[in-house]
Short mmCIF file of C-alpha atoms and ligand atoms in Angstrom, two decimals:
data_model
loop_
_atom_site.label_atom_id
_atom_site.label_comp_id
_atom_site.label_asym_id
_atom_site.label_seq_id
_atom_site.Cartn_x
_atom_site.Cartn_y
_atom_site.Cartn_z
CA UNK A 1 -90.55 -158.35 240.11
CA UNK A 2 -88.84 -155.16 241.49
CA UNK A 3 -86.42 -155.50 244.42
CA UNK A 4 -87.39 -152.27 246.32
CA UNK A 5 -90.43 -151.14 248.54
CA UNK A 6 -92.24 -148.03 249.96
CA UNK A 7 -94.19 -149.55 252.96
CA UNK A 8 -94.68 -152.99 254.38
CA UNK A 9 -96.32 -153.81 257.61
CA UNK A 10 -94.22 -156.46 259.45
CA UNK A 11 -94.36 -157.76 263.04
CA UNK A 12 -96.27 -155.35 264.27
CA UNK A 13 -94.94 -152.14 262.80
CA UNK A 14 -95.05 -149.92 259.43
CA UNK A 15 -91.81 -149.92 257.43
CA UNK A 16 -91.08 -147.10 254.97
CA UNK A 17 -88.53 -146.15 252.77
CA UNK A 18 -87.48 -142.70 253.88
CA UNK A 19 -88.30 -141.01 250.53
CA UNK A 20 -86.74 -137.51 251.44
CA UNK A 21 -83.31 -139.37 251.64
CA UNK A 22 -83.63 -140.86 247.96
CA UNK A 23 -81.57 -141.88 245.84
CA UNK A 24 -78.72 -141.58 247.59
CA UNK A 25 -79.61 -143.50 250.21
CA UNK A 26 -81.76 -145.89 251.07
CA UNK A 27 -82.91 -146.43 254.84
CA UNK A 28 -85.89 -147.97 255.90
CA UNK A 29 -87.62 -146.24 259.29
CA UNK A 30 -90.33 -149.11 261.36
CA UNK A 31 -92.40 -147.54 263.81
CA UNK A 32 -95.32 -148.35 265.36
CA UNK A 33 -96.30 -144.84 266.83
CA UNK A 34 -99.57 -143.40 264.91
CA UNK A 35 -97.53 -140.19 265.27
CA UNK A 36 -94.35 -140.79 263.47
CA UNK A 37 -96.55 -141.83 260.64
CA UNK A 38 -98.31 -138.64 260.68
CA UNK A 39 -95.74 -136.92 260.77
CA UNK A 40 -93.67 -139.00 257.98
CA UNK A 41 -96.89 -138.16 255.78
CA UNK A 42 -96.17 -134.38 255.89
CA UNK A 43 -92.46 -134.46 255.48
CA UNK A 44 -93.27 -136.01 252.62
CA UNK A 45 -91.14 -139.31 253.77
CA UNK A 46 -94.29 -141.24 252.37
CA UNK A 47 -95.99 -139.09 250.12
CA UNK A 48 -98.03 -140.14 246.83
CA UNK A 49 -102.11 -140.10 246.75
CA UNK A 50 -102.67 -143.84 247.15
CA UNK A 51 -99.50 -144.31 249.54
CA UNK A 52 -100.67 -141.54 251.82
CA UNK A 53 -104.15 -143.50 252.23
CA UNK A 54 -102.44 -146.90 252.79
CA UNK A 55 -99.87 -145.49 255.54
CA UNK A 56 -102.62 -143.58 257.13
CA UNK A 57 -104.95 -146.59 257.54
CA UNK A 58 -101.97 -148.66 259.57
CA UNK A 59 -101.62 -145.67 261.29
CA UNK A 60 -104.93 -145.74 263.04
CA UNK A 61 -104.54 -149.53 263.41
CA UNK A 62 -101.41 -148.60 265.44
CA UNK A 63 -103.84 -146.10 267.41
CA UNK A 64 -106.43 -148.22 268.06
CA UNK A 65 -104.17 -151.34 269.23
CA UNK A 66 -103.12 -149.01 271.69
CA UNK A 67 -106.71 -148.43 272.67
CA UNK A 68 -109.85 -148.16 270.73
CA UNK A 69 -110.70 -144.74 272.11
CA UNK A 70 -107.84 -143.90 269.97
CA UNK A 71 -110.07 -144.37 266.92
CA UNK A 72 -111.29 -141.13 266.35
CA UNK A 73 -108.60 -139.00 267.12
CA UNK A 74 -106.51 -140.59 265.02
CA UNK A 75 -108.82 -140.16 261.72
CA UNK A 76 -108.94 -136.54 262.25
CA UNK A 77 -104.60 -136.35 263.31
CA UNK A 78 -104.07 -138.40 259.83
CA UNK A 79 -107.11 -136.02 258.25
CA UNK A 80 -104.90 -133.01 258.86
CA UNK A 81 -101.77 -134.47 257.03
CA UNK A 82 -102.09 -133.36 253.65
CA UNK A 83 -105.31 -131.41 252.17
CA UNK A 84 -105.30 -132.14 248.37
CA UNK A 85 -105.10 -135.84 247.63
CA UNK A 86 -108.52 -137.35 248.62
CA UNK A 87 -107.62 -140.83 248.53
CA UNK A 88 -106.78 -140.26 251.95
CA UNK A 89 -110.09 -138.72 252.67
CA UNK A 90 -112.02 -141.44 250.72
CA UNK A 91 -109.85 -144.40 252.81
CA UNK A 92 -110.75 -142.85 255.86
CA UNK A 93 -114.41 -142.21 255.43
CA UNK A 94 -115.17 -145.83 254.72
CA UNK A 95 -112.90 -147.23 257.83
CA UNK A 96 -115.35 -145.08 259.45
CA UNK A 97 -118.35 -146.61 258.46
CA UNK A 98 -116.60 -149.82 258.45
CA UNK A 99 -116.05 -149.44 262.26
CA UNK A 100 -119.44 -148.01 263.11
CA UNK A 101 -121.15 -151.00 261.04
CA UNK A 102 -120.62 -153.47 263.41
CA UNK A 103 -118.97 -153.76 267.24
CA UNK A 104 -116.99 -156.82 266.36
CA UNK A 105 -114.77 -154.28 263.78
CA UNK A 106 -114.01 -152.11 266.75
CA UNK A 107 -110.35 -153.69 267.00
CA UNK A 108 -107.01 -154.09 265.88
CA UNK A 109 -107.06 -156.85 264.50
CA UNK A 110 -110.26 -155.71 262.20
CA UNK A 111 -108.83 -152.39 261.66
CA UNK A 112 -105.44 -153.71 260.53
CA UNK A 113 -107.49 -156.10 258.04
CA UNK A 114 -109.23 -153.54 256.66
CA UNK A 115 -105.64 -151.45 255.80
CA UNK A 116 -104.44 -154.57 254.52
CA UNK A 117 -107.63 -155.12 252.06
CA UNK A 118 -107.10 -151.75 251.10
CA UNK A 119 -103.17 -151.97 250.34
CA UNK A 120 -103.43 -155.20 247.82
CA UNK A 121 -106.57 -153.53 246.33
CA UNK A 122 -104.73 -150.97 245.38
CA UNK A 123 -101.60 -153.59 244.01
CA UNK A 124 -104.41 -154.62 241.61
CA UNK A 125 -105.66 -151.26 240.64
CA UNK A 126 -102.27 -150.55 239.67
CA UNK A 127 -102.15 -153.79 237.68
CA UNK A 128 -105.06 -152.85 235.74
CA UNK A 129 -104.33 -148.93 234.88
CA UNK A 130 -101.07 -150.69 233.57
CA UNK A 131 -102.27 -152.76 231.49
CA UNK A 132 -105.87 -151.13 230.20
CA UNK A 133 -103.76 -147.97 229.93
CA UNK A 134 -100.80 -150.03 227.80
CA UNK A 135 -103.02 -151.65 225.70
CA UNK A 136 -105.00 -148.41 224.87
CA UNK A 137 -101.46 -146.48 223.76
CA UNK A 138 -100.56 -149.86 221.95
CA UNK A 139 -103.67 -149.57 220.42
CA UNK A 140 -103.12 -145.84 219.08
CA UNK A 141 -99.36 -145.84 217.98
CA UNK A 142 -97.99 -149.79 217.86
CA UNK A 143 -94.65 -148.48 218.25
CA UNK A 144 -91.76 -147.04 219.98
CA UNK A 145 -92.49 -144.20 222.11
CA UNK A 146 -91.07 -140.84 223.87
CA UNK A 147 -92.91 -139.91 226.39
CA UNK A 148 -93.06 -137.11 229.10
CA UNK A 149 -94.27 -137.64 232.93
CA UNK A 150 -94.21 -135.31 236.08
CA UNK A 151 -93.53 -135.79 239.51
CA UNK A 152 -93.24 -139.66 240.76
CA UNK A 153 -96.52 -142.12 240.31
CA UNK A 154 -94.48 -145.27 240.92
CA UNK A 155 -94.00 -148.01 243.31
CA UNK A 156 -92.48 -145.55 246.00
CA UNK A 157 -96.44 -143.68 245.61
CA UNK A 158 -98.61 -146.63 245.43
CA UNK A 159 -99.16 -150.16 247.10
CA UNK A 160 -98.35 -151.63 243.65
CA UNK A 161 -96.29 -150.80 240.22
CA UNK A 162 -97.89 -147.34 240.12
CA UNK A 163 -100.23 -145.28 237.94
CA UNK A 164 -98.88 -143.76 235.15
CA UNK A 165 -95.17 -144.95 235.85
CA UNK A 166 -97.49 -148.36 235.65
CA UNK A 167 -98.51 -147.44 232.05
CA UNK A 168 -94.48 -146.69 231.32
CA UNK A 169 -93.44 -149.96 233.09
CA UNK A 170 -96.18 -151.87 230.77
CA UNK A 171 -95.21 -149.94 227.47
CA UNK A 172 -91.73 -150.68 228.80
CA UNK A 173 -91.83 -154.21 228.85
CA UNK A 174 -93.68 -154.56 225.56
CA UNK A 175 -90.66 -153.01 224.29
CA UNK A 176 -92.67 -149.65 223.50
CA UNK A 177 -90.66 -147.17 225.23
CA UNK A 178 -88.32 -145.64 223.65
CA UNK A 179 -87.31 -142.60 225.88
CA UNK A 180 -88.95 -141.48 228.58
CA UNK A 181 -88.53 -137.44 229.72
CA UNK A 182 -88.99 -137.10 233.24
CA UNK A 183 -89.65 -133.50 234.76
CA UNK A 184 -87.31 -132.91 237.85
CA UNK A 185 -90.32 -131.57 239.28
CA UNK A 186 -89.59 -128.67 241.67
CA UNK A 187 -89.20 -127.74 244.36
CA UNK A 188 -89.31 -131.48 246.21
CA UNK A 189 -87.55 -133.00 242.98
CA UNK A 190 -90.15 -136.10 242.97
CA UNK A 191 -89.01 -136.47 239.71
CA UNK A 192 -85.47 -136.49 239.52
CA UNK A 193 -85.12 -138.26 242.97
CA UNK A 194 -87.36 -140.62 242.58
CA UNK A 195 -89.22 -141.04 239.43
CA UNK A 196 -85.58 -141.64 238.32
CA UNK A 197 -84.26 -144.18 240.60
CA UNK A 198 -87.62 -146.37 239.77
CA UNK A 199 -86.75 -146.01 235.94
CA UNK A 200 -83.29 -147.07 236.46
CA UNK A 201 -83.81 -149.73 238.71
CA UNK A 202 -86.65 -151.00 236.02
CA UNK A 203 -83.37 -150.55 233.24
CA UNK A 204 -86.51 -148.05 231.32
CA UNK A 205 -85.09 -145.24 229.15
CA UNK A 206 -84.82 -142.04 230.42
CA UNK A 207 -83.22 -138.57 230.59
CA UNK A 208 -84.18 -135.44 233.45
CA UNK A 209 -84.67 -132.94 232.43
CA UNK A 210 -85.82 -129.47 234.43
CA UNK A 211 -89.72 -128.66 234.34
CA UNK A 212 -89.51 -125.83 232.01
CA UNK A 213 -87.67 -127.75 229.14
CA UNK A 214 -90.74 -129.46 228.82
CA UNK A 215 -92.33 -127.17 225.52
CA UNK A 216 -89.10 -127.07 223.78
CA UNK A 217 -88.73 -130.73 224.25
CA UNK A 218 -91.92 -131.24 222.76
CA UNK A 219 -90.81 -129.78 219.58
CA UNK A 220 -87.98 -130.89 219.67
CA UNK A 221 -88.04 -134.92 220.32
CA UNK A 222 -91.09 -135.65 218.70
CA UNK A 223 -92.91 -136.53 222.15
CA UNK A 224 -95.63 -139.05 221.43
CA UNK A 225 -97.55 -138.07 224.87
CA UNK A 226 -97.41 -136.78 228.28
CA UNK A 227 -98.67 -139.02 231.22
CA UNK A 228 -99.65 -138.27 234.69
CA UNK A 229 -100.91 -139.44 237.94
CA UNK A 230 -103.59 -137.62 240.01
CA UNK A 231 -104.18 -135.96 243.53
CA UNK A 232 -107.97 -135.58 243.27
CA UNK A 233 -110.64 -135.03 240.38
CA UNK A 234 -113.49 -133.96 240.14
CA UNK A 235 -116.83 -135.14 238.72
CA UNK A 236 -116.30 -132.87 235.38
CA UNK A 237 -112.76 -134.35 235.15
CA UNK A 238 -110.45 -131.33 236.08
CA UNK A 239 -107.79 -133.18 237.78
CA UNK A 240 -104.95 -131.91 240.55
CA UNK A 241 -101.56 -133.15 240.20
CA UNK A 242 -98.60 -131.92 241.14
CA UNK A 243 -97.66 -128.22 240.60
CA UNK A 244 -96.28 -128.01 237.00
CA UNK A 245 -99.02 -130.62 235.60
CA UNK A 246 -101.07 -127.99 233.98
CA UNK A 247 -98.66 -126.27 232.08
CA UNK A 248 -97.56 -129.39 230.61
CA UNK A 249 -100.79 -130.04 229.70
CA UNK A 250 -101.41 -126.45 227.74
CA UNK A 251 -98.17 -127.57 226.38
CA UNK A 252 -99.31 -130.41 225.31
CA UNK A 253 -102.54 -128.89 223.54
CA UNK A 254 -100.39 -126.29 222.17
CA UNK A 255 -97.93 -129.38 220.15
CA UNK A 256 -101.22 -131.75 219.17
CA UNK A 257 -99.71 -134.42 222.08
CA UNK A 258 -101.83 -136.34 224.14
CA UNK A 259 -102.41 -136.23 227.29
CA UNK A 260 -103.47 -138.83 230.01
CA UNK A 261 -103.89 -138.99 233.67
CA UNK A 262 -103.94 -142.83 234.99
CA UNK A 263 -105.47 -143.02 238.53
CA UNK A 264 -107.63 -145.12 240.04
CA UNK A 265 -111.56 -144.57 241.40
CA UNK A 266 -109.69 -143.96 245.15
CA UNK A 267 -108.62 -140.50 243.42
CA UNK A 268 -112.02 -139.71 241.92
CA UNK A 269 -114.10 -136.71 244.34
CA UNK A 270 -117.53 -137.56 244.14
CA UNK A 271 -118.73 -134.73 246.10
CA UNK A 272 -116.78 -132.14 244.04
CA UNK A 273 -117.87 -130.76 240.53
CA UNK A 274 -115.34 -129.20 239.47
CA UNK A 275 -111.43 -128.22 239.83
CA UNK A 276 -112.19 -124.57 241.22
CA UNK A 277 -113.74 -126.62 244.67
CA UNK A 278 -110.36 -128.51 245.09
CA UNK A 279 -108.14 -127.89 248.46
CA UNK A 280 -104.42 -126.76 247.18
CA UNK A 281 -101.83 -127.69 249.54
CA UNK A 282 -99.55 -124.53 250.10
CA UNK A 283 -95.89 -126.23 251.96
CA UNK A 284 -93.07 -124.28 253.13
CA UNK A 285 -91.20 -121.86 251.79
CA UNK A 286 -88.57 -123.21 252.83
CA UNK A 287 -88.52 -126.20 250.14
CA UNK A 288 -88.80 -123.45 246.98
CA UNK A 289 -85.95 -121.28 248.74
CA UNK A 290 -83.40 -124.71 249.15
CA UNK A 291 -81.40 -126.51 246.92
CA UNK A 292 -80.69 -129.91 249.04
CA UNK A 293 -79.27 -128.84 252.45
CA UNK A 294 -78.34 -125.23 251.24
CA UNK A 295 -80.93 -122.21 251.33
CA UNK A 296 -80.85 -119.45 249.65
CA UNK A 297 -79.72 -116.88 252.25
CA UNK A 298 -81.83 -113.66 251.06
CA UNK A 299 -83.88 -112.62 253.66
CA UNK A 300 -87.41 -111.81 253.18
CA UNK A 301 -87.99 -113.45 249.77
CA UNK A 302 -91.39 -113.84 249.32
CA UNK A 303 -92.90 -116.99 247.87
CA UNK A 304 -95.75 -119.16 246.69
CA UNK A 305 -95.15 -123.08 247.14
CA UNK A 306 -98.62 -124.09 246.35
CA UNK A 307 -97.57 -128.10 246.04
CA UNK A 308 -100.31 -128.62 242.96
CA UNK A 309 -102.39 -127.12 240.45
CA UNK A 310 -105.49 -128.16 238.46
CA UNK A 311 -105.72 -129.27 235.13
CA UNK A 312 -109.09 -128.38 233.20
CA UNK A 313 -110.72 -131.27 231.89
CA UNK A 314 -110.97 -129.92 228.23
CA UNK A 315 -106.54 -130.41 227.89
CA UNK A 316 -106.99 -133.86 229.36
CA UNK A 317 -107.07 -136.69 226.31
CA UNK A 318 -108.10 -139.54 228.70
CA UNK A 319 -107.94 -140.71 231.78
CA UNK A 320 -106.96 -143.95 232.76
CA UNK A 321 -108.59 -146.32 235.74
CA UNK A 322 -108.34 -149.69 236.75
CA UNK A 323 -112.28 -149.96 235.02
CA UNK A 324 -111.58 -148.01 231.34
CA UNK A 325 -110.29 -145.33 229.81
CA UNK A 326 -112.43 -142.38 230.29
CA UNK A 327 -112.30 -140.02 227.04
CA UNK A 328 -114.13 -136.46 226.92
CA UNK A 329 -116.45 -135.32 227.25
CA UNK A 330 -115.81 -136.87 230.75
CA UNK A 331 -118.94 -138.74 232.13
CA UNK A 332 -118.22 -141.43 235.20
CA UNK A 333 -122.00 -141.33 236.88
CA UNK A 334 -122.07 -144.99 235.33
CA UNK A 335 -119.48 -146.57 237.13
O1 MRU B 401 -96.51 -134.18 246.89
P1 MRU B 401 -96.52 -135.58 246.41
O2 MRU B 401 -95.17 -136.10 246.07
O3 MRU B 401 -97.29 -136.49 247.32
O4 MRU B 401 -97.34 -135.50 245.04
C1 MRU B 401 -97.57 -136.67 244.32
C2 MRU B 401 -98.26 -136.45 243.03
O5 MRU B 401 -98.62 -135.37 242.66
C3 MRU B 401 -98.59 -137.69 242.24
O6 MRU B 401 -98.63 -137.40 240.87
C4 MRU B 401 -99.97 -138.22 242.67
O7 MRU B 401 -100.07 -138.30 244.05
C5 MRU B 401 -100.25 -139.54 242.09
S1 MRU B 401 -99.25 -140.83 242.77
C6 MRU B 401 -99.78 -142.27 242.03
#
């Protein structure tokens, strides 16, 4: 049972754990403007594929209690949040239909059900990637295991355990785990800020270490495999993740270590082929040119903070879902 939470809906209002303030402190914001929760989506206060998509759906619940007209608006305010992960984009195209289906779902009450559905179904996704993804790697190694991850997939990015920090968890409590390397992930530090407060509040194993250690550490430690989570991906299984995903991956290919992704069908792009078609977020310079509070006081330092990349679907060993694990060549018409 774990003792901390990202969002909870509660008399009326979204709660969140302010993310950007993590680890040091913890301080929960409740709001029930449609706007704040915008706007904590881009500051990256809530941030996380499935998380995004839960938040957002209370959000235009909030909207519409205010007034139904509010309906639309509100889909395209939380629409322009965040480009890249499409759970968001998925979430909101079916409240859509959901609301146009039938008059009596043009409500709060109905529209607040429908975010609610959404959040435990995606508490139960996470339970299954867990525990098909667990029982896959227990399958291939029955024993202790280092493993690499990126960025944070946990509880703090998903209405549940997580996606691949699910997998961990599950190895974890099988007694599987025997170190796990988590990239610091820069510029945002996802995974030093968060990815480690969920492992030590879950007592898991683990060391930071910074994004580019990642190769030598896989020659070094004997790293069993790498897992991820996922922004978007594509029919052809290229899959975006956080900037720095796809260079662990080569990495990976280059050492003969596996590599998985663990998401579930909310982060699958139906409409998309392949990785080239996918919408990179590009954020501030400001984040790559700051360490905490302090910037780095050059003037005119030019930058790229693209916040993801794309992994090709030929480095990717499987990819995990609440259904199976999908192994290449990648096919998921069936499903
Ligand atoms: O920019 P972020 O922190 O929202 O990026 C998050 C990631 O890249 C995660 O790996 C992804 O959303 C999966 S979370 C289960």
């Amino acid at each position: 049972m774990l003792d901390y939470f990202s969002i909870k809906f509660m008399n009326g209002k979204l709660c969140f754990l302010d993310q950007t303030k993590l680890p040091d402190v913890e301080e929960f914001i409740c709001t029930d403007s449609p706007e704040r929760i915008a706007l904590a989506i881009e500051r990256l206060e809530i941030r996380g594929a499935p998380l995004i998509a839960i938040a957002a759906l209370y959000g235009v619940a909030l909207a519409v209690k205010a007034s139904e007209k509010n309906f639309y608006p509100a889909i395209e305010r939380f629409k322009s949040t965040r480009p890249t992960a499409v759970n968001l984009f998925n979430e909101l195209r079916d409240l859509e239909r959901f609301f146009e289906e039938d008059i009596k779902n043009q409500n709060y009450e109905a529209v607040l059900n429908f975010a609610f559905d959404y959040h435990k179904k995606d508490e139960r996704y996470c339970e299954n990637i867990s525990k098909i993804g667990a029982d896959y790697i227990e399958n291939l190694f029955n024993r202790k295991l280092n493993i690499i991850t990126h960025c944070n997939t946990g509880a703090l990015a998903t209405g549940g355990i997580g996606t691949a920090f699910g997998v961990i968890y599950e190895l974890h409590r099988r007694n599987l785990v025997n170190m796990v390397f988590a990239c610091e992930t820069r510029p945002f530090l996802q995974g030093l800020r968060l990815t480690s407060f969920e492992l030590k509040k879950n007592k898991i194993n683990h060391v930071i270490i910074v994004d580019s250690l990642a190769s030598f550490i896989m020659k070094k430690e004997k790293i069993d495999l790498v897992i991820v989570g996922a922004d978007r991906i594509a029919k052809n299984g290229d899959t975006a993740n956080k900037v720095g995903t796809y260079s662990l991956a080569i990495n990976a290919r280059y050492h003969n270590i596996l590599f998985f992704v663990a998401a579930p069908s909310t982060t699958f792009d139906n409409e998309i082929q392949e990785g080239e078609n996918i919408k990179i977020e590009e954020r501030s310079p400001d984040e790559l040119l700051s360490f905490g509070s302090s910037k780095v006081l050059f003037n005119q330092i030019n930058s790229i903070n693209y916040s993801f990349d794309v992994t090709p679907s030929d480095l990717i060993s499987g990819i995990i879902t609440e259904k199976k694990v999908y192994t290449p060549p990648f096919d998921f018409s069936y499903d």
